[in-house]
Coordinates of N, CA and C in Angstrom, one line a residue:
M18 N 36.7 -36.2 9.5 CA 36.0 -37.1 8.3 C 35.5 -36.2 7.1
E19 N 36.2 -36.3 6.1 CA 35.5 -35.6 4.8 C 34.6 -36.5 4.3
F20 N 33.7 -36.1 4.1 CA 32.6 -37.0 3.4 C 32.4 -36.5 1.9
F21 N 33.2 -37.2 1.0 CA 33.4 -36.7 -0.4 C 33.4 -35.0 -0.6
G22 N 34.2 -34.5 0.3 CA 34.5 -33.1 0.0 C 33.5 -32.1 0.6
L23 N 32.7 -32.7 1.0 CA 31.2 -31.6 1.7 C 31.7 -31.4 2.9
F24 N 32.3 -32.0 3.7 CA 32.4 -31.5 5.3 C 33.9 -31.4 5.4
G25 N 34.3 -30.3 6.5 CA 35.2 -30.1 6.7 C 36.3 -29.2 6.0
N26 N 35.9 -28.8 4.5 CA 36.7 -28.1 3.9 C 35.6 -26.7 3.6
D27 N 35.0 -26.1 4.5 CA 34.1 -25.0 4.0 C 35.0 -23.7 3.6
R28 N 35.7 -23.4 4.4 CA 36.6 -22.3 4.2 C 37.5 -22.4 2.5
E29 N 38.1 -23.5 2.6 CA 38.7 -23.6 1.0 C 37.8 -23.6 0.1
M30 N 36.7 -24.2 0.2 CA 35.5 -24.4 -1.0 C 35.1 -22.7 -1.1
A31 N 34.8 -22.0 0.4 CA 34.2 -20.8 -0.1 C 35.4 -19.7 -0.8
E32 N 36.7 -19.9 -0.6 CA 38.0 -19.3 -1.1 C 37.8 -19.2 -2.5
T33 N 37.6 -20.4 -3.2 CA 38.0 -20.8 -4.3 C 36.6 -20.7 -5.1
T34 N 35.5 -21.0 -4.9 CA 34.2 -20.9 -5.6 C 33.4 -19.5 -5.5
Y35 N 33.6 -18.7 -4.4 CA 33.1 -17.6 -4.6 C 34.0 -16.3 -4.7
S36 N 35.2 -16.6 -5.0 CA 36.3 -15.6 -4.9 C 35.9 -14.5 -6.0
G37 N 36.0 -13.2 -5.7 CA 35.6 -12.2 -6.5 C 34.0 -12.0 -6.8
R38 N 33.1 -12.6 -6.1 CA 31.7 -12.3 -5.9 C 31.5 -11.4 -4.6
E39 N 30.3 -10.5 -5.1 CA 29.9 -9.7 -3.8 C 29.4 -10.7 -2.8
S40 N 29.6 -10.3 -1.5 CA 28.8 -11.0 -0.4 C 27.3 -10.8 -0.4
A41 N 26.6 -11.6 0.3 CA 25.2 -11.1 0.4 C 24.9 -9.9 1.3
S42 N 25.8 -9.9 2.4 CA 25.5 -8.3 3.0 C 25.9 -7.5 2.4
D43 N 27.1 -7.5 1.9 CA 27.2 -6.6 0.8 C 26.5 -5.9 0.2
R44 N 25.8 -7.0 -0.6 CA 25.0 -6.7 -2.0 C 23.6 -6.0 -1.4
A45 N 23.4 -6.5 -0.1 CA 22.1 -5.8 0.7 C 22.3 -4.6 0.8
A46 N 23.6 -4.0 1.7 CA 23.8 -2.7 1.7 C 23.7 -2.0 0.4
R47 N 24.5 -2.2 -0.5 CA 24.4 -1.8 -1.8 C 22.7 -1.4 -2.2
K48 N 22.1 -2.2 -2.1 CA 20.6 -2.0 -2.6 C 20.2 -1.0 -1.7
R49 N 20.5 -1.1 -0.4 CA 19.7 0.0 0.5 C 20.2 1.5 0.1
R50 N 21.3 1.4 -0.2 CA 22.1 2.7 -0.7 C 21.2 3.2 -1.7
E51 N 21.2 2.7 -2.8 CA 21.0 2.5 -4.2 C 18.9 3.1 -3.7
G52 N 18.5 2.3 -3.1 CA 17.1 2.5 -3.0 C 16.9 4.0 -2.3
H53 N 17.6 4.6 -1.3 CA 17.8 5.6 -1.0 C 17.9 6.7 -1.8
R54 N 18.9 6.6 -2.7 CA 19.3 7.5 -3.8 C 18.1 7.6 -4.7
R55 N 17.2 6.6 -5.1 CA 16.4 6.6 -6.0 C 15.1 7.1 -5.1
N56 N 14.7 7.2 -4.2 CA 13.8 7.7 -3.7 C 13.8 9.0 -2.9
A57 N 15.0 9.7 -3.1 CA 15.2 10.6 -2.7 C 14.3 12.2 -3.2
T58 N 14.4 12.1 -4.7 CA 13.7 12.9 -5.3 C 12.2 12.7 -5.3
A59 N 11.7 11.5 -4.8 CA 10.4 11.5 -4.7 C 9.9 12.1 -3.6
T60 N 10.6 11.9 -2.4 CA 10.3 12.2 -1.3 C 10.6 14.1 -1.4
Y61 N 11.5 14.4 -2.0 CA 11.4 16.1 -2.3 C 10.3 16.5 -2.6
R62 N 9.9 16.2 -3.7 CA 8.9 16.4 -4.6 C 7.4 16.6 -3.6
Q63 N 7.5 15.2 -2.9 CA 6.2 15.2 -1.9 C 6.2 16.1 -0.7
G64 N 7.5 16.6 -0.2 CA 7.8 17.5 0.6 C 7.1 19.1 -0.1
Q65 N 7.7 19.3 -1.2 CA 7.4 20.4 -1.8 C 5.7 20.8 -2.3
A66 N 5.5 19.5 -2.5 CA 3.8 19.7 -2.9 C 2.9 19.9 -1.7
W67 N 3.4 19.6 -0.4 CA 2.7 19.4 0.8 C 3.0 21.2 1.1
E68 N 4.2 21.5 1.0 CA 4.7 22.8 1.3 C 3.5 23.7 0.6
D69 N 3.5 23.5 -0.8 CA 2.7 24.6 -1.5 C 1.2 24.7 -1.0
A70 N 0.9 23.2 -0.8 CA -0.6 23.2 -0.2 C -0.9 23.8 0.7
E71 N 0.0 23.9 1.8 CA -0.3 24.7 3.2 C -0.2 25.9 2.8
R72 N 0.6 26.4 2.3 CA 1.0 27.8 1.9 C -0.2 28.7 1.1
E73 N -0.6 27.6 0.3 CA -1.9 28.2 -0.3 C -3.3 28.2 0.7
R74 N -3.1 27.1 1.6 CA -4.4 26.9 2.6 C -4.3 28.3 3.5
Q75 N -3.0 28.5 3.9 CA -2.8 30.0 4.7 C -3.0 31.0 4.2
D76 N -3.1 31.3 2.8 CA -3.0 32.6 2.0 C -4.8 32.4 1.5
R77 N -5.3 31.5 1.7 CA -6.9 31.4 1.2 C -7.6 32.1 2.6
G78 N -7.0 31.4 3.8 CA -7.4 32.3 4.8 C -8.8 31.3 5.6
G79 N -9.2 30.0 5.3 CA -10.0 29.4 5.8 C -11.3 29.5 5.6
R80 N -12.4 28.8 6.2 CA -14.0 29.1 5.8 C -14.5 30.4 6.3
R81 N -14.1 31.0 7.6 CA -14.8 32.5 7.7 C -14.3 33.5 7.2
R82 N -13.1 33.6 6.4 CA -13.0 34.6 5.5 C -13.4 34.8 4.3
R83 N -14.2 33.8 4.0 CA -14.5 34.2 2.5 C -15.7 34.9 2.3

């Protein structure tokens, strides 16, 4: 029994109403991929800064060598 077209025709409504639109799961996956690319540069720079600080600490020699 269809109640004013709301029950029983979900597939038909989805095919016509949402045709050409991106699904929620596809949109979430796309946003995750975009976020990864956006943060890759910042992560690289943070790692490079740590590496530079660590190298300077090793070259400095610590407390006993002053």
